[in-house]
XYZ file of C-alpha atoms in Angstrom:
718
model
C -3.638 -36.766 -7.891
C -7.602 -36.559 -8.230
C -7.940 -36.316 -4.528
C -5.241 -33.691 -4.339
C -6.769 -31.783 -7.018
C -10.216 -32.030 -5.131
C -8.814 -30.525 -2.003
C -6.651 -27.746 -3.529
C -10.015 -26.670 -5.686
C -12.042 -26.069 -2.703
C -12.225 -27.193 1.064
C -15.500 -28.206 2.500
C -14.537 -26.932 6.117
C -12.843 -23.894 7.473
C -10.794 -26.196 9.820
C -9.058 -27.936 6.618
C -7.702 -24.574 5.132
C -4.772 -22.482 6.186
C -3.909 -19.204 5.046
C -0.313 -18.143 4.741
C 1.280 -15.018 3.552
C 4.748 -14.893 2.466
C 6.635 -11.556 3.348
C 10.204 -10.094 2.626
C 12.005 -8.013 0.732
C 13.080 -8.394 -3.111
C 15.993 -10.780 -3.754
C 14.829 -12.857 -0.360
C 13.974 -15.952 -2.690
C 10.170 -15.788 -1.786
C 8.889 -16.693 -5.665
C 11.692 -19.400 -5.725
C 10.430 -20.722 -2.298
C 6.732 -20.827 -3.402
C 7.770 -22.538 -6.510
C 9.668 -25.037 -4.426
C 6.814 -25.561 -2.314
C 4.322 -25.961 -5.524
C 6.960 -28.793 -6.556
C 7.472 -30.385 -3.166
C 3.510 -30.635 -2.946
C 3.202 -32.180 -6.557
C 1.580 -29.318 -8.142
C 4.544 -28.602 -10.442
C 7.438 -30.752 -11.932
C 11.187 -30.002 -12.432
C 10.517 -29.589 -16.092
C 7.767 -26.855 -15.240
C 4.543 -29.198 -15.694
C 1.501 -28.765 -13.839
C 0.048 -31.836 -12.075
C -2.070 -32.619 -14.935
C 0.934 -32.860 -17.094
C 0.390 -29.172 -18.944
C 3.837 -28.005 -19.851
C 4.546 -24.385 -18.979
C 6.537 -22.497 -21.356
C 9.692 -20.679 -20.731
C 8.006 -17.503 -21.887
C 4.906 -18.140 -19.631
C 7.193 -18.841 -16.839
C 8.973 -15.547 -17.041
C 5.618 -13.584 -17.336
C 4.373 -15.255 -14.198
C 7.299 -14.441 -12.261
C 7.238 -10.755 -13.608
C 3.545 -10.348 -12.427
C 4.414 -11.767 -9.106
C 7.136 -9.079 -8.890
C 4.360 -6.362 -8.465
C 0.879 -8.049 -7.759
C -0.275 -10.277 -4.637
C -0.780 -13.964 -6.266
C -2.634 -16.916 -4.609
C -0.883 -20.268 -4.961
C -3.055 -23.285 -3.455
C -1.270 -26.556 -2.147
C -2.594 -29.901 -0.734
C -1.103 -31.105 2.372
C -1.984 -33.901 4.242
C -5.555 -33.518 3.352
C -5.421 -29.588 4.430
C -5.559 -26.937 1.389
C -2.845 -24.309 1.960
C -3.096 -21.053 0.467
C 0.214 -19.500 -0.027
C -0.021 -15.717 -0.779
C 2.880 -14.526 -2.412
C 3.763 -10.677 -2.143
C 5.875 -8.287 -4.043
C 9.239 -7.871 -2.265
C 9.883 -4.128 -3.424
C 9.000 -1.543 -1.038
C 6.918 0.471 -3.322
C 4.131 -2.273 -3.338
C 3.341 -2.192 0.402
C -0.191 -2.049 -0.695
C -0.262 -5.444 -2.056
C 1.417 -6.918 1.025
C -0.578 -5.377 3.352
C -3.725 -6.944 1.305
C -2.150 -10.103 1.655
C -1.834 -9.641 5.685
C -5.379 -8.936 5.619
C -6.002 -12.236 3.585
C -3.932 -14.391 5.585
C -4.401 -16.001 9.128
C -0.479 -16.453 9.175
C 2.643 -14.902 8.161
C 5.968 -16.570 6.798
C 8.554 -14.338 6.793
C 11.439 -14.965 4.112
C 15.023 -13.863 5.239
C 18.052 -14.387 3.012
C 20.899 -16.032 4.533
C 23.155 -13.832 2.642
C 21.594 -10.373 3.300
C 19.656 -10.982 6.460
C 16.891 -8.426 7.794
C 16.237 -5.513 6.347
C 14.458 -2.409 8.011
C 11.436 -2.869 5.895
C 10.929 -6.448 7.064
C 11.044 -5.424 10.580
C 8.497 -2.785 10.352
C 6.047 -5.570 8.651
C 6.725 -7.809 11.391
C 5.950 -5.263 13.904
C 2.394 -4.483 12.179
C 1.746 -8.098 12.398
C 2.670 -8.210 16.054
C 0.093 -5.161 16.610
C -2.804 -7.479 15.230
C -1.516 -10.607 17.048
C -0.524 -12.626 13.533
C 1.042 -15.898 14.224
C 4.452 -15.470 12.500
C 7.704 -17.957 11.476
C 10.736 -17.238 9.549
C 12.126 -19.174 6.474
C 15.810 -18.710 6.160
C 16.484 -19.108 2.433
C 19.659 -19.784 0.576
C 21.428 -21.567 2.899
C 23.502 -23.803 0.533
C 25.056 -20.560 -1.130
C 28.949 -20.720 -0.176
C 28.608 -17.419 1.899
C 25.514 -18.294 3.865
C 25.809 -17.751 7.702
C 22.592 -19.367 9.251
C 23.850 -19.013 12.781
C 24.398 -15.317 12.114
C 21.017 -14.713 10.526
C 19.044 -16.490 13.165
C 20.756 -14.156 15.629
C 19.932 -11.053 13.607
C 16.408 -12.395 13.542
C 16.229 -12.729 17.208
C 17.662 -9.165 17.425
C 15.448 -7.507 15.006
C 12.266 -9.301 15.788
C 12.345 -9.593 19.732
C 11.381 -12.421 21.989
C 10.026 -15.877 21.053
C 12.031 -16.372 17.855
C 14.328 -19.683 17.600
C 15.630 -22.123 15.404
C 13.417 -24.996 14.872
C 15.590 -26.694 12.417
C 19.160 -26.481 11.930
C 21.155 -27.196 8.661
C 23.714 -29.982 8.303
C 26.841 -28.618 6.703
C 29.699 -30.262 5.179
C 32.944 -28.288 3.790
C 33.718 -24.691 3.511
C 33.897 -21.971 0.560
C 33.023 -23.324 -2.602
C 33.062 -26.776 -1.240
C 30.316 -25.854 1.199
C 27.253 -28.290 0.897
C 24.138 -28.552 2.877
C 23.466 -32.183 3.632
C 20.540 -32.396 5.791
C 18.291 -30.308 8.525
C 17.631 -31.429 12.057
C 14.383 -30.748 13.809
C 15.494 -29.482 17.570
C 12.090 -30.437 19.074
C 11.249 -33.690 17.323
C 15.134 -34.836 16.694
C 14.168 -35.998 13.388
C 17.091 -36.032 10.560
C 16.115 -35.767 7.293
C 19.270 -36.584 4.755
C 19.090 -34.466 1.700
C 22.558 -35.765 0.190
C 21.117 -37.533 -2.338
C 19.024 -35.180 -3.908
C 15.757 -33.067 -3.134
C 13.767 -36.239 -1.678
C 14.835 -36.312 1.962
C 15.516 -39.551 3.628
C 15.104 -39.637 7.619
C 18.163 -40.702 9.351
C 19.870 -40.558 12.989
C 21.359 -37.353 13.011
C 25.285 -37.254 12.919
C 26.720 -37.045 16.408
C 28.662 -33.712 15.554
C 25.507 -31.991 14.668
C 23.648 -32.986 17.977
C 26.544 -31.580 19.674
C 26.947 -28.246 17.894
C 23.079 -27.816 18.329
C 22.547 -29.082 21.582
C 22.575 -25.742 23.304
C 20.213 -24.429 20.844
C 17.842 -27.461 21.471
C 18.222 -27.009 25.223
C 16.880 -23.217 24.741
C 14.309 -24.271 22.442
C 13.139 -27.099 24.934
C 12.954 -24.742 27.647
C 10.769 -22.140 25.698
C 8.321 -24.590 24.673
C 7.702 -25.976 28.185
C 7.751 -22.586 29.867
C 4.847 -21.838 27.456
C 3.196 -25.196 27.590
C -0.105 -25.730 29.405
C 0.967 -29.251 30.556
C 1.951 -28.890 33.992
C 3.337 -32.933 33.979
C 5.530 -31.981 31.302
C 7.277 -29.285 33.312
C 7.520 -31.569 36.409
C 9.381 -34.092 34.403
C 11.569 -31.625 33.006
C 12.452 -30.176 36.475
C 12.906 -33.811 37.656
C 15.723 -34.828 34.871
C 12.973 -37.279 33.334
C 12.805 -38.211 29.924
C 10.285 -35.929 27.803
C 7.807 -37.150 25.257
C 8.651 -35.944 22.201
C 5.037 -35.947 20.707
C 3.864 -33.990 23.548
C 6.867 -31.327 22.931
C 6.182 -31.090 19.188
C 2.071 -30.652 19.946
C 2.897 -27.921 22.713
C 5.299 -26.427 20.343
C 2.748 -26.042 17.501
C -0.034 -24.840 19.851
C 2.437 -21.933 20.991
C 2.912 -20.979 17.318
C -0.342 -20.885 16.491
C -1.272 -18.606 19.703
C 1.752 -16.046 18.251
C 3.883 -16.804 21.119
C 6.466 -18.502 19.450
C 8.342 -17.918 15.891
C 10.234 -20.936 14.739
C 12.898 -20.205 12.085
C 13.439 -22.947 9.476
C 16.483 -23.592 7.161
C 15.271 -23.949 3.407
C 16.998 -23.639 -0.174
C 14.626 -23.000 -2.948
C 16.982 -24.027 -5.522
C 17.939 -27.634 -3.898
C 14.799 -28.445 -2.006
C 16.833 -28.730 1.172
C 14.542 -28.161 3.928
C 11.478 -27.432 1.668
C 9.312 -30.780 2.396
C 9.892 -30.031 6.296
C 8.544 -26.228 5.706
C 5.635 -27.530 3.687
C 4.508 -30.092 6.392
C 4.959 -27.854 8.976
C 2.415 -24.945 7.902
C -0.908 -26.788 8.273
C 0.205 -28.214 11.686
C 1.669 -25.065 13.171
C -0.454 -22.233 11.322
C -4.284 -21.795 12.759
C -7.059 -22.395 10.584
C -9.422 -19.680 9.513
C -12.026 -20.625 12.116
C -9.680 -19.807 14.898
C -9.084 -16.313 13.937
C -11.166 -13.285 14.660
C -13.031 -11.585 11.503
C -12.210 -8.180 10.904
C -14.775 -5.544 11.799
C -18.049 -5.809 9.997
C -20.220 -2.836 9.958
C -24.074 -3.251 9.249
C -26.320 -0.668 7.313
C -26.932 1.478 10.320
C -23.197 1.922 10.499
C -22.506 0.318 13.827
C -20.455 -3.028 14.313
C -22.163 -6.374 13.681
C -21.518 -8.861 16.741
C -21.467 -12.418 16.941
C -20.229 -13.200 13.504
C -17.672 -15.906 12.986
C -15.930 -18.100 10.004
C -19.270 -20.087 9.408
C -19.844 -21.527 6.145
C -23.801 -21.104 7.180
C -23.653 -17.569 8.236
C -23.997 -14.409 6.372
C -22.116 -13.658 3.371
C -18.990 -11.577 3.999
C -16.164 -11.623 1.738
C -13.785 -8.951 0.503
C -11.960 -8.318 -2.677
C -7.909 -8.316 -1.839
C -6.764 -7.423 -5.386
C -7.985 -6.695 -8.668
C -6.522 -7.154 -12.178
C -7.825 -6.386 -15.689
C -7.000 -8.103 -19.028
C -8.258 -6.816 -22.309
C -9.401 -10.487 -23.403
C -10.460 -12.040 -19.847
C -12.018 -8.882 -18.258
C -11.589 -8.253 -14.392
C -10.505 -10.817 -12.162
C -10.868 -10.308 -8.476
C -8.947 -12.066 -5.721
C -11.631 -12.800 -2.720
C -11.157 -13.842 0.776
C -14.420 -15.350 2.224
C -14.966 -14.481 5.830
C -18.091 -15.861 6.544
C -20.664 -17.608 4.579
C -20.486 -19.367 1.662
C -19.791 -17.672 -1.972
C -21.459 -19.324 -5.104
C -20.790 -18.622 -8.498
C -23.217 -16.911 -10.731
C -25.079 -15.905 -7.654
C -26.393 -12.314 -6.521
C -24.361 -10.327 -4.125
C -24.594 -6.806 -2.610
C -21.241 -4.967 -3.625
C -20.129 -2.020 -1.177
C -17.044 0.015 -1.746
C -14.772 2.271 0.284
C -14.141 4.711 -2.834
C -11.336 6.535 -4.093
C -9.150 8.918 -2.433
C -10.262 12.422 -3.041
C -8.867 15.956 -2.633
C -5.332 17.367 -3.105
C -3.882 14.852 -0.622
C -6.189 11.998 -1.177
C -6.441 11.570 2.641
C -10.433 11.259 2.328
C -12.458 8.758 0.795
C -16.258 8.714 -0.470
C -17.760 5.316 0.289
C -19.710 3.831 -2.470
C -22.892 2.610 -1.049
C -22.795 -0.175 -3.423
C -24.935 -2.119 -5.852
C -26.398 -5.675 -6.361
C -24.453 -7.296 -8.972
C -24.122 -11.355 -10.339
C -20.963 -12.863 -9.862
C -19.482 -14.453 -12.655
C -17.376 -17.901 -12.267
C -15.512 -18.628 -9.347
C -11.967 -20.181 -10.021
C -8.759 -21.558 -7.939
C -5.550 -20.270 -9.706
C -2.996 -23.223 -10.496
C 0.496 -23.388 -12.334
C -1.610 -24.715 -15.648
C -4.746 -22.227 -15.510
C -7.750 -21.343 -13.607
C -9.951 -24.526 -12.176
C -13.386 -23.823 -11.812
C -15.204 -24.346 -8.699
C -19.078 -23.996 -7.801
C -18.460 -22.654 -4.247
C -16.193 -21.432 -2.047
C -16.781 -21.797 2.083
C -15.631 -19.526 4.781
C -11.864 -19.090 5.417
C -11.100 -19.676 1.990
C -9.755 -17.920 -1.341
C -10.803 -17.763 -4.611
C -10.758 -15.832 -8.100
C -13.975 -14.148 -9.198
C -14.701 -13.101 -12.785
C -16.896 -10.544 -14.250
C -17.717 -8.403 -11.380
C -17.291 -4.810 -13.298
C -17.849 -2.836 -10.398
C -15.512 -4.642 -7.890
C -12.528 -2.488 -6.561
C -9.583 -3.467 -4.365
C -10.826 -3.288 -0.904
C -14.733 -3.717 -1.615
C -17.205 -6.229 0.578
C -19.382 -8.802 -1.278
C -22.407 -9.524 1.228
C -25.614 -11.159 0.622
C -28.619 -9.436 -0.981
C -30.963 -9.659 1.901
C -28.265 -8.478 4.463
C -25.799 -5.867 3.112
C -22.741 -5.492 5.241
C -19.156 -3.971 4.702
C -16.015 -4.758 6.149
C -13.965 -2.185 7.709
C -11.065 -1.460 5.206
C -7.390 -2.282 5.930
C -4.701 0.388 5.837
C -4.141 1.681 2.224
C -0.837 3.296 2.115
C -0.709 6.780 1.177
C 0.474 7.729 -2.544
C 3.719 10.169 -2.002
C 5.235 10.556 -5.266
C 3.503 12.574 -8.266
C 4.149 12.814 -11.850
C 2.527 14.558 -14.158
C 0.936 12.532 -17.136
C -0.808 13.383 -20.750
C -1.773 11.263 -23.385
C 0.319 10.804 -26.329
C -1.649 11.398 -28.931
C -5.219 12.464 -29.693
C -6.444 9.053 -30.091
C -4.973 8.084 -26.567
C -6.709 11.327 -25.090
C -10.195 9.893 -25.636
C -9.178 6.539 -23.673
C -7.101 8.365 -20.864
C -9.613 9.039 -18.311
C -11.522 5.635 -18.639
C -7.959 3.998 -18.395
C -6.937 5.680 -15.279
C -10.221 5.092 -13.367
C -9.700 1.393 -13.719
C -6.123 1.677 -12.764
C -7.374 3.296 -9.481
C -9.946 0.562 -9.169
C -7.345 -1.965 -9.340
C -4.855 -0.379 -6.990
C -6.144 2.021 -4.085
C -2.461 3.142 -3.598
C -2.645 4.844 -7.016
C -4.176 8.338 -7.073
C -5.148 10.480 -10.215
C -5.937 14.021 -9.678
C -6.615 16.999 -12.296
C -5.144 19.952 -10.371
C -7.615 22.707 -11.118
C -4.816 25.450 -10.930
C -1.926 23.912 -13.051
C -4.589 21.905 -15.302
C -2.200 18.944 -15.220
C -3.476 15.395 -14.727
C -1.217 14.197 -11.863
C -0.357 10.531 -11.162
C 0.336 9.765 -7.602
C 1.965 6.708 -6.579
C 4.290 4.962 -4.060
C 7.728 5.478 -5.735
C 9.382 4.933 -9.295
C 9.053 1.146 -9.268
C 5.092 1.577 -8.755
C 5.093 4.365 -11.157
C 6.820 2.150 -13.831
C 4.249 -0.693 -13.127
C 1.160 1.956 -13.532
C 2.670 3.198 -16.652
C 3.089 -0.421 -18.012
C -0.537 -1.506 -17.327
C -1.950 1.666 -18.959
C 0.077 0.674 -22.038
C -0.413 -2.821 -22.312
C -3.610 -3.474 -20.367
C -5.500 -0.612 -21.471
C -3.537 0.197 -24.887
C -2.872 3.956 -23.790
C 0.346 5.646 -24.156
C 1.082 8.398 -22.063
C 3.937 11.135 -21.549
C 5.444 11.876 -18.128
C 6.781 15.223 -16.861
C 7.311 17.204 -13.686
C 4.682 18.176 -11.474
C 3.996 22.297 -11.472
C 3.457 23.145 -7.942
C 0.325 25.550 -7.714
C 1.741 28.774 -6.629
C -0.288 31.640 -5.590
C 0.155 35.388 -4.998
C -1.190 37.913 -2.638
C -0.666 41.877 -1.975
C 2.363 42.427 0.287
C 0.726 45.625 1.264
C -2.116 47.931 0.870
C -2.868 49.319 -2.748
C -5.146 51.104 -4.823
C -6.269 50.717 -8.027
C -8.717 52.428 -10.900
C -10.747 50.357 -13.371
C -11.806 52.444 -16.055
C -13.716 50.441 -19.067
C -15.130 53.131 -21.287
C -15.687 52.517 -24.838
C -17.825 54.560 -27.113
C -17.355 53.977 -30.730
C -20.788 54.344 -31.988
C -23.617 52.275 -31.341
C -24.299 50.567 -27.892
C -20.912 51.334 -25.541
C -19.526 50.064 -22.395
C -19.268 52.116 -19.511
C -17.824 51.300 -16.150
C -15.918 53.091 -13.721
C -14.272 52.009 -9.999
C -11.659 52.724 -7.557
C -10.786 49.871 -5.206
C -8.484 49.506 -2.014
C -6.933 46.149 -1.532
C -5.219 44.602 1.620
C -3.955 41.552 2.290
C -5.474 39.231 4.732
C -4.280 36.171 6.896
C -3.612 32.659 5.423
C -6.787 30.986 4.239
C -9.169 34.097 4.435
C -10.205 34.114 0.746
C -11.730 36.967 -0.486
C -13.407 39.996 1.399
C -15.168 42.494 -0.474
C -16.595 45.349 1.061
C -18.694 47.843 -0.288
C -18.533 51.652 0.635
C -20.212 53.387 -2.132
C -22.003 56.261 -1.124
C -24.531 58.551 -2.931
C -25.016 55.806 -5.574
C -21.835 56.708 -7.944
C -21.975 53.105 -8.683
C -25.738 51.790 -8.779
C -26.413 49.230 -6.275
C -27.024 46.672 -8.948
C -23.499 46.925 -10.251
C -21.642 46.452 -7.164
C -21.671 42.833 -7.766
C -21.034 42.856 -10.844
C -17.335 44.599 -9.670
C -17.327 41.896 -7.012
C -17.372 39.104 -9.825
C -14.788 40.768 -12.166
C -12.286 40.968 -9.239
C -12.983 37.151 -8.058
C -12.344 36.132 -11.792
C -9.104 38.299 -12.131
C -7.949 36.495 -8.825
C -8.963 33.296 -10.480
C -6.683 34.208 -13.268
C -3.533 36.281 -11.406
C -2.440 39.297 -12.503
C 1.465 39.122 -12.824
C 2.990 35.416 -13.274
C -0.323 33.828 -13.973
C -0.650 32.613 -10.231
C -3.943 32.605 -8.502
C -4.659 35.904 -5.898
C -6.103 35.042 -2.580
C -6.538 36.157 0.817
C -7.494 39.889 0.037
C -9.912 42.495 1.240
C -11.006 44.616 -1.388
C -12.877 47.566 -0.768
C -15.077 49.425 -3.485
C -15.480 53.102 -2.491
C -15.953 55.094 -5.485
C -16.737 54.975 -9.386
C -18.702 56.077 -12.013
C -21.850 54.969 -14.199
C -23.672 55.879 -17.621
C -27.370 55.885 -17.713
C -27.387 54.002 -20.798
C -24.017 52.327 -21.177
C -23.207 50.878 -17.791
C -23.972 47.337 -17.732
C -23.377 44.256 -15.728
C -20.294 43.211 -18.371
C -19.045 46.604 -18.266
C -18.812 46.981 -14.366
C -17.197 43.292 -14.219
C -14.485 44.463 -16.674
C -13.834 47.465 -14.388
C -13.620 45.420 -11.541
C -10.809 43.287 -13.188
C -8.904 46.283 -14.710
C -9.389 47.819 -11.238
C -7.230 44.793 -9.598
C -4.580 45.022 -12.342
C -4.059 48.464 -11.769
C -3.673 47.974 -8.029
C -1.207 45.055 -8.594
C 0.703 47.337 -11.202
C 0.970 50.113 -8.207
C 1.569 47.687 -5.252
C 3.860 45.109 -4.423
C 3.125 41.398 -4.759
C 4.363 38.350 -2.720
C 4.262 34.840 -4.003
C 2.718 31.803 -2.078
C 4.068 28.344 -1.819
C 2.130 25.477 -0.677
C 3.434 23.746 2.607
C 2.958 20.163 3.558
C 2.751 18.747 7.123
C 5.078 15.761 6.754
C 5.881 12.841 9.186
C 8.722 10.768 8.365
C 8.863 7.484 10.721
C 12.962 6.155 10.731
C 15.160 4.253 12.623
C 17.197 5.759 15.366
C 20.262 5.433 13.283
C 18.936 7.591 10.678
C 17.156 10.334 12.542
C 20.188 12.797 12.238
C 20.366 12.267 8.692
C 16.816 12.573 8.224
C 16.571 15.605 10.028
C 19.476 17.326 8.434
C 18.094 16.673 5.172
C 14.387 18.242 5.969
C 16.354 21.309 7.127
C 18.471 21.530 3.742
C 14.797 21.468 2.165
C 13.741 24.478 4.008
C 11.607 22.305 6.255
C 10.951 23.109 9.977
C 10.984 20.296 12.253
C 8.057 20.870 14.883
C 8.438 17.714 17.094
C 9.558 14.058 17.475
C 7.757 11.410 19.379
C 8.908 7.805 20.020
C 7.315 4.643 17.841
C 7.779 1.111 18.624
C 10.541 -0.863 17.800
C 13.064 1.956 18.820
C 11.904 4.302 15.937
C 11.030 7.947 15.853
C 8.545 9.788 14.054
C 9.812 13.211 12.711
C 6.797 15.979 12.265
C 7.871 18.770 9.949
C 6.414 21.585 7.759
C 8.142 21.367 4.309
C 7.444 23.109 1.035
C 6.264 21.126 -1.821
C 8.876 22.380 -4.151
C 11.464 20.863 -2.166
C 9.720 17.395 -1.976
C 8.480 16.201 -5.144
C 10.936 13.204 -5.274
C 11.561 12.956 -1.653
C 9.783 9.562 -1.545
C 12.497 8.288 -3.618
C 15.357 10.045 -1.935
C 14.095 9.219 1.465
C 14.148 5.464 0.970
C 17.945 5.731 0.152
C 18.656 7.924 2.855
C 16.795 5.778 5.378
C 18.214 2.483 3.822
C 14.396 1.723 3.072
C 13.018 2.017 6.490
C 11.470 5.459 6.397
C 7.647 5.653 6.010
C 6.575 9.013 4.960
C 3.008 10.496 5.027
C 2.363 14.064 3.572
C -0.665 16.205 3.580
C -1.413 19.749 2.263
C -1.150 22.418 5.269
C -1.346 26.064 3.869
C 0.367 28.539 1.589
C 3.308 30.606 2.700
C 5.276 33.470 1.303
C 7.916 32.186 -1.046
C 11.454 33.405 -0.350
C 12.522 35.952 -3.227
C 15.589 33.998 -4.046
C 13.527 31.050 -5.051
C 10.726 33.074 -6.616
C 13.471 34.428 -8.977
C 14.098 30.721 -10.283
C 10.250 29.908 -11.230
C 8.683 30.065 -14.348
C 5.409 31.652 -15.027
C 2.371 29.838 -14.423
C 1.746 27.623 -17.318
C 5.002 27.444 -18.960
C 7.562 24.129 -18.642
């Protein structure tokens, strides 16, 4: 037991480490499978006790599972002297940011597919993301012991959805039908080893039943031919073509080499509840998945902004580590899950912290890099079901938890003090679901800004902005479940209660045609008065032109020093609006006449005159409301293309083009008013069966149709 603990605590060499991320939809059985793997590895017993004997209460168990549903979690196990870091990812679509962080921290992916539900569209999209970067993949079909499970059907579905190289490596032995159906064992198609589970979760090696050999024989022949075709062993091919006996050990070795290279994707049959096939999966992971030393590092950038060449997964190399996720606890503080790519991370040592910043602007599509600070790390630890296990150092290729690094944010790079480096960030998903938030009380108001800053630091797929036009604080997330998690964190982690509401869309106004206005500010009621009179012409300009102020004063009827005062007043009134409270934009304002007083005229008097002149012009002219329009990109399956395009048209959207995407998908590019898509992220998920990928960014303001404008409240009202 002590040896196993030592291996789990921290491997000494990269080649003794395997990093595997579990990917799959909610309900596929990922977390149950992780618990079964921990149980099979001796890290957890049937009563919920960790290997050292500490009891985990029912309440704690529920809490752990709830956290796993929204966060990336690390679960290390020791298998045959190899440390396997299992990264459990959330299954719900809203938490794709944590899934991509898991893909960044892993060297291989295990896709978990339910034997009842099969492959969903989102899982297929993630498979394609892994394929794009050449990540080795395997498939675990869970729930094979369910009465309605159909392993063969799901394998065929995986082959259709994932493409070539997907073949069953294990098949279940099933007895009975319906409610009497029972999985009694699994058979390895290449090794021809049969594991009998009829007596319980501890398998016994036996001779495979003849009926199973006969039924699975065609699958074995296809698999063997695939392995031999991919094999680099020419003698093995010759023996096969000549009909000679094949060396099983050589076949197994070639199979594992092909899996590690990403050319073959084995499918295994498992049950997280009964434990069938779990031990086989556990012992296949360290043999089939590549070690971190065999995987290329992500792009590393030096202080000069150029890529750094020659770095590898070397414990003696320069330190390069990355924060995959951060969590905050009111009692423990901030804890970071870190992957070490190069060098060795040591507890209580100094590091250089470089951040990629947080989203900025209305659409959040820009990030301001934080050049970084020098900080001292807190303690390093490895998570276990019984609590954190302290370690003194973590070598390249391994993962750990780092405490007390207050400046660390998800996606930040840790490097050596003497050689600052940074890792190019992975693709953070763009938040697309807005909701307004405000403090529930004056006490919460004081804490809200600090709390949302910490929330964004933990999760880069959250964006918070204070709209300068509507004055609302808007919280952007990836969907309703993501929003619920963010609000829960604000309340229970940071002690801030907030109220949510709808988002007011920042409308604007402009003049629909030319108009003239008189601004007369004359006040003489004893003492020093105010005197400023101006006449202006107003004309609309093209979208985005702003204000063009023209001075046509002749003969000094408005003294030269007061012309800028009129412009200042016009600008101030444009920002406030004149009719419904919406800002005025894109105007040419020409000052052509006016009057002044030698004593009572002043800068302030002509500012007020400028304001009054613009209001007067608005009263005599015709105004048009403008609404913001977003450039929207929606990637969907071909089967959903017509429904999505029809829905966009119903939202007053204009489809400007389509283009093919990998995996038989299509990208629709459209221009859609923001008023129509405040909840589109949620509605698209239903419309596209969870397979739609949405991005949006502000494009411009356009005239609002009168029938829509008539239904809108004044700015600042509910």
